[in-house]
Each structure stands twice: as structure tokens, then as C-alpha cells.
PDB file of N, CA and C in Angstrom:
ATOM      1  N   LYS A 109       7.952 -31.307   2.879  1.00 53.00           N
ATOM      2  CA  LYS A 109       7.774 -30.320   1.801  1.00 53.00           C
ATOM      3  C   LYS A 109       7.625 -30.978   0.519  1.00 53.00           C
ATOM      4  N   SER A 110       6.569 -30.288  -0.316  1.00 56.00           N
ATOM      5  CA  SER A 110       6.515 -30.836  -1.660  1.00 56.00           C
ATOM      6  C   SER A 110       7.714 -30.301  -2.470  1.00 56.00           C
ATOM      7  N   LYS A 111       8.099 -31.102  -3.448  1.00 55.00           N
ATOM      8  CA  LYS A 111       9.021 -30.728  -4.432  1.00 55.00           C
ATOM      9  C   LYS A 111       8.841 -29.385  -4.849  1.00 55.00           C
ATOM     10  N   SER A 112       7.711 -28.750  -5.196  1.00 58.00           N
ATOM     11  CA  SER A 112       7.528 -27.477  -5.884  1.00 58.00           C
ATOM     12  C   SER A 112       7.836 -26.405  -4.713  1.00 58.00           C
ATOM     13  N   SER A 113       7.381 -26.622  -3.580  1.00 56.00           N
ATOM     14  CA  SER A 113       7.879 -25.623  -2.579  1.00 56.00           C
ATOM     15  C   SER A 113       9.267 -25.534  -2.259  1.00 56.00           C
ATOM     16  N   ARG A 114      10.071 -26.592  -2.364  1.00 57.00           N
ATOM     17  CA  ARG A 114      11.394 -26.565  -1.933  1.00 57.00           C
ATOM     18  C   ARG A 114      12.148 -26.033  -3.023  1.00 57.00           C
ATOM     19  N   SER A 115      11.804 -25.979  -4.423  1.00 66.00           N
ATOM     20  CA  SER A 115      12.464 -25.453  -5.429  1.00 66.00           C
ATOM     21  C   SER A 115      12.179 -23.920  -5.701  1.00 66.00           C
ATOM     22  N   ARG A 116      11.171 -23.353  -5.031  1.00 74.00           N
ATOM     23  CA  ARG A 116      10.861 -22.004  -5.142  1.00 74.00           C
ATOM     24  C   ARG A 116      11.828 -21.090  -4.249  1.00 74.00           C
ATOM     25  N   THR A 117      12.166 -19.971  -4.839  1.00 82.00           N
ATOM     26  CA  THR A 117      12.942 -18.969  -4.124  1.00 82.00           C
ATOM     27  C   THR A 117      12.013 -18.006  -3.523  1.00 82.00           C
ATOM     28  N   LEU A 118      12.130 -17.708  -2.326  1.00 83.00           N
ATOM     29  CA  LEU A 118      11.469 -16.744  -1.613  1.00 83.00           C
ATOM     30  C   LEU A 118      12.247 -15.613  -1.080  1.00 83.00           C
ATOM     31  N   PRO A 119      11.777 -14.413  -1.034  1.00 84.00           N
ATOM     32  CA  PRO A 119      10.210 -14.014  -1.531  1.00 84.00           C
ATOM     33  C   PRO A 119      10.044 -13.946  -2.999  1.00 84.00           C
ATOM     34  N   VAL A 120       9.000 -14.106  -3.322  1.00 84.00           N
ATOM     35  CA  VAL A 120       8.634 -14.222  -4.931  1.00 84.00           C
ATOM     36  C   VAL A 120       8.602 -12.484  -5.299  1.00 84.00           C
ATOM     37  N   VAL A 121       9.452 -12.110  -6.066  1.00 86.00           N
ATOM     38  CA  VAL A 121       9.341 -10.678  -6.574  1.00 86.00           C
ATOM     39  C   VAL A 121       8.715 -10.519  -7.789  1.00 86.00           C
ATOM     40  N   GLY A 122       7.705  -9.553  -7.950  1.00 85.00           N
ATOM     41  CA  GLY A 122       7.043  -9.295  -9.147  1.00 85.00           C
ATOM     42  C   GLY A 122       7.731  -8.161  -9.727  1.00 85.00           C
ATOM     43  N   SER A 123       7.191  -7.999 -11.012  1.00 89.00           N
ATOM     44  CA  SER A 123       7.729  -6.898 -11.842  1.00 89.00           C
ATOM     45  C   SER A 123       7.011  -5.524 -11.407  1.00 89.00           C
ATOM     46  N   GLU A 124       7.694  -4.441 -11.642  1.00 86.00           N
ATOM     47  CA  GLU A 124       7.105  -3.085 -11.262  1.00 86.00           C
ATOM     48  C   GLU A 124       5.685  -2.863 -11.841  1.00 86.00           C
ATOM     49  N   ASP A 125       5.430  -3.294 -12.970  1.00 87.00           N
ATOM     50  CA  ASP A 125       4.046  -3.216 -13.555  1.00 87.00           C
ATOM     51  C   ASP A 125       2.974  -3.802 -12.813  1.00 87.00           C
ATOM     52  N   LEU A 126       3.270  -4.479 -11.823  1.00 86.00           N
ATOM     53  CA  LEU A 126       2.031  -5.054 -11.106  1.00 86.00           C
ATOM     54  C   LEU A 126       1.480  -3.799 -10.224  1.00 86.00           C
ATOM     55  N   MET A 127       2.362  -2.743 -10.058  1.00 87.00           N
ATOM     56  CA  MET A 127       1.884  -1.477  -9.109  1.00 87.00           C
ATOM     57  C   MET A 127       1.690  -0.423 -10.072  1.00 87.00           C
ATOM     58  N   SER A 128       1.582  -0.550 -11.561  1.00 91.00           N
ATOM     59  CA  SER A 128       1.257   0.636 -12.392  1.00 91.00           C
ATOM     60  C   SER A 128      -0.270   0.967 -12.028  1.00 91.00           C
ATOM     61  N   GLN A 129      -0.371   2.253 -12.490  1.00 91.00           N
ATOM     62  CA  GLN A 129      -1.710   2.876 -12.385  1.00 91.00           C
ATOM     63  C   GLN A 129      -2.774   2.170 -13.146  1.00 91.00           C
ATOM     64  N   LYS A 130      -3.865   1.869 -12.540  1.00 93.00           N
ATOM     65  CA  LYS A 130      -5.088   1.084 -13.115  1.00 93.00           C
ATOM     66  C   LYS A 130      -6.396   1.989 -12.889  1.00 93.00           C
ATOM     67  N   ASP A 131      -7.437   1.411 -13.108  1.00 94.00           N
ATOM     68  CA  ASP A 131      -8.617   2.209 -13.021  1.00 94.00           C
ATOM     69  C   ASP A 131      -9.005   2.731 -11.528  1.00 94.00           C
ATOM     70  N   HIS A 132      -8.520   2.078 -10.653  1.00 95.00           N
ATOM     71  CA  HIS A 132      -8.637   2.327  -9.249  1.00 95.00           C
ATOM     72  C   HIS A 132      -7.395   2.455  -8.447  1.00 95.00           C
ATOM     73  N   GLY A 133      -6.599   3.395  -8.430  1.00 94.00           N
ATOM     74  CA  GLY A 133      -5.244   3.190  -7.953  1.00 94.00           C
ATOM     75  C   GLY A 133      -4.377   2.167  -8.724  1.00 94.00           C
ATOM     76  N   THR A 134      -3.912   1.254  -7.926  1.00 92.00           N
ATOM     77  CA  THR A 134      -3.017   0.260  -8.458  1.00 92.00           C
ATOM     78  C   THR A 134      -3.975  -0.975  -8.680  1.00 92.00           C
ATOM     79  N   CYS A 135      -5.373  -0.892  -8.409  1.00 93.00           N
ATOM     80  CA  CYS A 135      -6.287  -2.072  -8.637  1.00 93.00           C
ATOM     81  C   CYS A 135      -7.126  -1.748  -9.755  1.00 93.00           C
ATOM     82  N   VAL A 136      -7.720  -2.815 -10.375  1.00 93.00           N
ATOM     83  CA  VAL A 136      -8.597  -2.553 -11.239  1.00 93.00           C
ATOM     84  C   VAL A 136     -10.127  -2.145 -10.887  1.00 93.00           C
ATOM     85  N   HIS A 137     -10.452  -2.538  -9.649  1.00 94.00           N
ATOM     86  CA  HIS A 137     -11.680  -2.071  -8.977  1.00 94.00           C
ATOM     87  C   HIS A 137     -11.455  -1.878  -7.536  1.00 94.00           C
ATOM     88  N   ALA A 138     -12.244  -1.120  -6.858  1.00 95.00           N
ATOM     89  CA  ALA A 138     -12.171  -1.056  -5.502  1.00 95.00           C
ATOM     90  C   ALA A 138     -12.545  -2.347  -4.623  1.00 95.00           C
ATOM     91  N   PRO A 139     -12.172  -2.535  -3.566  1.00 94.00           N
ATOM     92  CA  PRO A 139     -12.400  -3.777  -2.764  1.00 94.00           C
ATOM     93  C   PRO A 139     -14.255  -3.903  -2.759  1.00 94.00           C
ATOM     94  N   GLN A 140     -14.522  -5.119  -2.506  1.00 93.00           N
ATOM     95  CA  GLN A 140     -15.888  -5.271  -2.461  1.00 93.00           C
ATOM     96  C   GLN A 140     -16.574  -4.647  -1.350  1.00 93.00           C
ATOM     97  N   ALA A 141     -17.758  -4.299  -1.324  1.00 93.00           N
ATOM     98  CA  ALA A 141     -18.440  -3.521  -0.330  1.00 93.00           C
ATOM     99  C   ALA A 141     -18.595  -4.194   0.958  1.00 93.00           C
ATOM    100  N   LYS A 142     -18.841  -5.540   1.025  1.00 92.00           N
ATOM    101  CA  LYS A 142     -18.912  -6.225   2.329  1.00 92.00           C
ATOM    102  C   LYS A 142     -17.792  -6.895   2.497  1.00 92.00           C
ATOM    103  N   LEU A 143     -16.840  -6.737   3.747  1.00 93.00           N
ATOM    104  CA  LEU A 143     -15.702  -7.444   3.924  1.00 93.00           C
ATOM    105  C   LEU A 143     -15.850  -8.171   5.281  1.00 93.00           C
ATOM    106  N   ARG A 144     -15.078  -9.423   5.398  1.00 91.00           N
ATOM    107  CA  ARG A 144     -15.128 -10.160   6.592  1.00 91.00           C
ATOM    108  C   ARG A 144     -14.698  -9.366   7.803  1.00 91.00           C
ATOM    109  N   TYR A 145     -15.121  -9.879   8.932  1.00 94.00           N
ATOM    110  CA  TYR A 145     -14.482  -9.398  10.117  1.00 94.00           C
ATOM    111  C   TYR A 145     -14.794  -8.063  10.491  1.00 94.00           C
ATOM    112  N   GLY A 146     -15.726  -7.407   9.798  1.00 95.00           N
ATOM    113  CA  GLY A 146     -15.948  -5.887  10.188  1.00 95.00           C
ATOM    114  C   GLY A 146     -14.786  -5.070   9.669  1.00 95.00           C
ATOM    115  N   VAL A 147     -14.029  -5.495   8.700  1.00 95.00           N
ATOM    116  CA  VAL A 147     -13.014  -4.696   8.217  1.00 95.00           C
ATOM    117  C   VAL A 147     -13.498  -3.444   7.540  1.00 95.00           C
ATOM    118  N   ASP A 148     -12.962  -2.331   7.797  1.00 94.00           N
ATOM    119  CA  ASP A 148     -13.331  -1.060   7.108  1.00 94.00           C
ATOM    120  C   ASP A 148     -13.122  -1.054   5.718  1.00 94.00           C
ATOM    121  N   ARG A 149     -13.957  -0.837   4.846  1.00 95.00           N
ATOM    122  CA  ARG A 149     -13.510  -0.864   3.406  1.00 95.00           C
ATOM    123  C   ARG A 149     -12.644   0.432   3.045  1.00 95.00           C
ATOM    124  N   GLY A 150     -12.772   1.452   3.603  1.00 94.00           N
ATOM    125  CA  GLY A 150     -11.855   2.526   3.322  1.00 94.00           C
ATOM    126  C   GLY A 150     -10.370   2.220   3.680  1.00 94.00           C
ATOM    127  N   VAL A 151     -10.278   1.445   4.842  1.00 93.00           N
ATOM    128  CA  VAL A 151      -8.806   1.136   5.158  1.00 93.00           C
ATOM    129  C   VAL A 151      -8.382  -0.026   4.172  1.00 93.00           C
ATOM    130  N   ALA A 152      -9.301  -0.847   3.737  1.00 93.00           N
ATOM    131  CA  ALA A 152      -8.950  -1.791   2.843  1.00 93.00           C
ATOM    132  C   ALA A 152      -8.547  -1.306   1.600  1.00 93.00           C
ATOM    133  N   ASP A 153      -9.225  -0.237   1.116  1.00 95.00           N
ATOM    134  CA  ASP A 153      -9.059   0.360  -0.234  1.00 95.00           C
ATOM    135  C   ASP A 153      -7.704   1.077  -0.194  1.00 95.00           C
ATOM    136  N   LYS A 154      -7.379   1.775   0.893  1.00 93.00           N
ATOM    137  CA  LYS A 154      -6.024   2.693   1.088  1.00 93.00           C
ATOM    138  C   LYS A 154      -5.027   1.366   0.895  1.00 93.00           C
ATOM    139  N   ILE A 155      -5.106   0.460   1.643  1.00 91.00           N
ATOM    140  CA  ILE A 155      -4.020  -0.592   1.822  1.00 91.00           C
ATOM    141  C   ILE A 155      -3.773  -1.263   0.343  1.00 91.00           C
ATOM    142  N   ALA A 156      -4.746  -1.634  -0.049  1.00 91.00           N
ATOM    143  CA  ALA A 156      -4.727  -2.657  -1.342  1.00 91.00           C
ATOM    144  C   ALA A 156      -4.505  -1.781  -2.614  1.00 91.00           C
ATOM    145  N   CYS A 157      -5.105  -0.715  -2.714  1.00 94.00           N
ATOM    146  CA  CYS A 157      -5.133   0.020  -4.055  1.00 94.00           C
ATOM    147  C   CYS A 157      -4.313   1.486  -4.086  1.00 94.00           C
ATOM    148  N   TYR A 158      -4.059   1.992  -2.909  1.00 92.00           N
ATOM    149  CA  TYR A 158      -3.360   3.258  -2.983  1.00 92.00           C
ATOM    150  C   TYR A 158      -2.095   3.277  -1.948  1.00 92.00           C
ATOM    151  N   ASN A 159      -1.363   2.169  -1.977  1.00 88.00           N
ATOM    152  CA  ASN A 159      -0.261   1.968  -1.079  1.00 88.00           C
ATOM    153  C   ASN A 159       0.679   1.068  -1.700  1.00 88.00           C
ATOM    154  N   ARG A 160       2.076   1.514  -1.587  1.00 79.00           N
ATOM    155  CA  ARG A 160       3.027   0.675  -2.162  1.00 79.00           C
ATOM    156  C   ARG A 160       3.941   0.173  -0.993  1.00 79.00           C
ATOM    157  N   HIS A 161       3.999   0.661   0.224  1.00 82.00           N
ATOM    158  CA  HIS A 161       5.060   0.462   1.056  1.00 82.00           C
ATOM    159  C   HIS A 161       4.577  -0.137   2.447  1.00 82.00           C
ATOM    160  N   TYR A 162       3.256   0.098   2.813  1.00 81.00           N
ATOM    161  CA  TYR A 162       2.897  -0.376   4.269  1.00 81.00           C
ATOM    162  C   TYR A 162       1.510  -0.954   4.106  1.00 81.00           C
ATOM    163  N   ALA A 163       1.298  -1.679   5.362  1.00 82.00           N
ATOM    164  CA  ALA A 163      -0.025  -2.337   5.500  1.00 82.00           C
ATOM    165  C   ALA A 163      -0.761  -1.499   6.482  1.00 82.00           C
ATOM    166  N   GLU A 164      -1.730  -2.218   7.083  1.00 84.00           N
ATOM    167  CA  GLU A 164      -2.597  -1.523   8.006  1.00 84.00           C
ATOM    168  C   GLU A 164      -1.766  -1.030   9.276  1.00 84.00           C
ATOM    169  N   TYR A 165      -1.931  -0.167  10.100  1.00 86.00           N
ATOM    170  CA  TYR A 165      -1.382   0.284  11.142  1.00 86.00           C
ATOM    171  C   TYR A 165      -1.327  -0.710  12.326  1.00 86.00           C
ATOM    172  N   SER A 166      -0.320  -0.679  13.244  1.00 90.00           N
ATOM    173  CA  SER A 166      -0.197  -1.846  14.294  1.00 90.00           C
ATOM    174  C   SER A 166      -1.548  -2.017  15.133  1.00 90.00           C
ATOM    175  N   GLY A 167      -1.864  -2.913  15.264  1.00 91.00           N
ATOM    176  CA  GLY A 167      -2.993  -3.286  16.162  1.00 91.00           C
ATOM    177  C   GLY A 167      -4.493  -2.999  15.511  1.00 91.00           C
ATOM    178  N   TYR A 168      -4.492  -2.726  14.240  1.00 92.00           N
ATOM    179  CA  TYR A 168      -5.684  -2.571  13.522  1.00 92.00           C
ATOM    180  C   TYR A 168      -6.664  -3.785  13.704  1.00 92.00           C
ATOM    181  N   PHE A 169      -6.056  -4.909  13.611  1.00 92.00           N
ATOM    182  CA  PHE A 169      -6.780  -6.159  13.662  1.00 92.00           C
ATOM    183  C   PHE A 169      -7.697  -6.248  15.058  1.00 92.00           C
ATOM    184  N   LEU A 170      -7.051  -5.552  16.007  1.00 94.00           N
ATOM    185  CA  LEU A 170      -7.925  -5.440  17.392  1.00 94.00           C
ATOM    186  C   LEU A 170      -9.221  -4.777  17.182  1.00 94.00           C
ATOM    187  N   LYS A 171      -9.292  -3.976  16.209  1.00 94.00           N
ATOM    188  CA  LYS A 171     -10.432  -3.176  15.911  1.00 94.00           C
ATOM    189  C   LYS A 171     -11.587  -3.873  15.084  1.00 94.00           C
ATOM    190  N   THR A 172     -11.148  -5.038  14.587  1.00 96.00           N
ATOM    191  CA  THR A 172     -12.066  -5.920  13.925  1.00 96.00           C
ATOM    192  C   THR A 172     -12.531  -6.839  14.583  1.00 96.00           C
ATOM    193  N   LYS A 173     -13.443  -7.909  13.998  1.00 96.00           N
ATOM    194  CA  LYS A 173     -14.002  -9.072  14.659  1.00 96.00           C
ATOM    195  C   LYS A 173     -13.128 -10.232  14.283  1.00 96.00           C
ATOM    196  N   TRP A 174     -11.865 -10.067  13.662  1.00 95.00           N
ATOM    197  CA  TRP A 174     -11.197 -11.246  13.292  1.00 95.00           C
ATOM    198  C   TRP A 174     -10.845 -12.070  14.354  1.00 95.00           C
ATOM    199  N   LEU A 175     -10.179 -11.671  15.606  1.00 94.00           N
ATOM    200  CA  LEU A 175      -9.812 -12.535  16.647  1.00 94.00           C
ATOM    201  C   LEU A 175     -11.038 -13.195  17.214  1.00 94.00           C
ATOM    202  N   GLU A 176     -12.003 -12.643  17.487  1.00 95.00           N
ATOM    203  CA  GLU A 176     -13.323 -13.303  18.109  1.00 95.00           C
ATOM    204  C   GLU A 176     -13.740 -14.430  17.106  1.00 95.00           C
ATOM    205  N   GLU A 177     -13.726 -14.321  15.773  1.00 93.00           N
ATOM    206  CA  GLU A 177     -14.235 -15.066  14.948  1.00 93.00           C
ATOM    207  C   GLU A 177     -13.360 -16.249  14.518  1.00 93.00           C
ATOM    208  N   VAL A 178     -11.896 -16.113  14.833  1.00 95.00           N
ATOM    209  CA  VAL A 178     -11.040 -17.213  14.454  1.00 95.00           C
ATOM    210  C   VAL A 178     -10.321 -17.724  15.619  1.00 95.00           C
ATOM    211  N   GLN A 179     -10.362 -17.299  16.860  1.00 94.00           N
ATOM    212  CA  GLN A 179      -9.602 -17.726  17.949  1.00 94.00           C
ATOM    213  C   GLN A 179      -9.843 -19.146  18.410  1.00 94.00           C
ATOM    214  N   ASN A 180     -11.078 -19.626  18.277  1.00 93.00           N
ATOM    215  CA  ASN A 180     -11.514 -21.000  18.742  1.00 93.00           C
ATOM    216  C   ASN A 180     -11.590 -21.872  17.632  1.00 93.00           C
ATOM    217  N   LYS A 181     -11.212 -21.733  16.465  1.00 93.00           N
ATOM    218  CA  LYS A 181     -11.255 -22.542  15.256  1.00 93.00           C
ATOM    219  C   LYS A 181      -9.806 -23.270  15.223  1.00 93.00           C
ATOM    220  N   SER A 182      -9.835 -24.528  14.997  1.00 94.00           N
ATOM    221  CA  SER A 182      -8.540 -25.205  14.627  1.00 94.00           C
ATOM    222  C   SER A 182      -7.973 -24.827  13.409  1.00 94.00           C
ATOM    223  N   VAL A 183      -8.764 -24.678  12.279  1.00 94.00           N
ATOM    224  CA  VAL A 183      -8.017 -24.360  11.042  1.00 94.00           C
ATOM    225  C   VAL A 183      -9.023 -23.212  10.345  1.00 94.00           C
ATOM    226  N   VAL A 184      -8.176 -22.312  10.029  1.00 92.00           N
ATOM    227  CA  VAL A 184      -8.766 -21.172   9.198  1.00 92.00           C
ATOM    228  C   VAL A 184      -8.125 -21.013   7.894  1.00 92.00           C
ATOM    229  N   THR A 185      -8.903 -21.053   6.778  1.00 91.00           N
ATOM    230  CA  THR A 185      -8.294 -21.109   5.397  1.00 91.00           C
ATOM    231  C   THR A 185      -8.670 -19.782   4.692  1.00 91.00           C
ATOM    232  N   TYR A 186      -7.721 -18.933   4.342  1.00 88.00           N
ATOM    233  CA  TYR A 186      -7.848 -17.687   3.663  1.00 88.00           C
ATOM    234  C   TYR A 186      -7.654 -17.979   2.040  1.00 88.00           C
ATOM    235  N   TYR A 187      -8.345 -17.142   1.238  1.00 83.00           N
ATOM    236  CA  TYR A 187      -8.203 -17.269  -0.057  1.00 83.00           C
ATOM    237  C   TYR A 187      -7.931 -15.813  -0.598  1.00 83.00           C
ATOM    238  N   ASP A 188      -7.164 -15.708  -1.474  1.00 73.00           N
ATOM    239  CA  ASP A 188      -6.808 -14.369  -2.188  1.00 73.00           C
ATOM    240  C   ASP A 188      -7.070 -14.494  -3.706  1.00 73.00           C
ATOM    241  N   VAL A 189      -8.232 -14.062  -3.946  1.00 64.00           N
ATOM    242  CA  VAL A 189      -8.779 -14.223  -5.381  1.00 64.00           C
ATOM    243  C   VAL A 189      -8.773 -12.871  -6.179  1.00 64.00           C
TER     244      VAL A 189
END
């Protein structure tokens, strides 16, 4: 492990103002129109911008193309921008 990852305390807890009201729920903008893996924009919007406590419902990923697109790849890199 790198020195920086060892010195971090997990989980990293942000201040409450991260979830304050913004232009679109708790987000500045709605999610982009085209999402990878066939993810439903309405579901993404609800989870990301109008939700404080839960994620998608159990098994939602099975209704997307995520598994078929990543299952045979040796490495998949995700970015949060």
C-alpha cells in the first residue's frame, strides 16, 4: 500500500452541505442523457440527485448491459467526474 492510502481513515465522511439543495435536487445538473451499460437515466437521477440513504434496488444491475460488457474483461476502470 502507498503511504497516502495507509494514512487515510475510512470511511471518508463529508459535511452535511454536500447534500444541500442545489439546482437539481442535491446535484447541480441532472445526469447526462446517455449513460453506459443501458442504465436508465430516471433511475440514475433518483439515486444521484434525489436520494440520501439508498442506492438502486437489489439486482438492478441485472437489468442493464453491465455484466455482459465487463464479465470477460481483465480490468475495468471506472471514473467519477
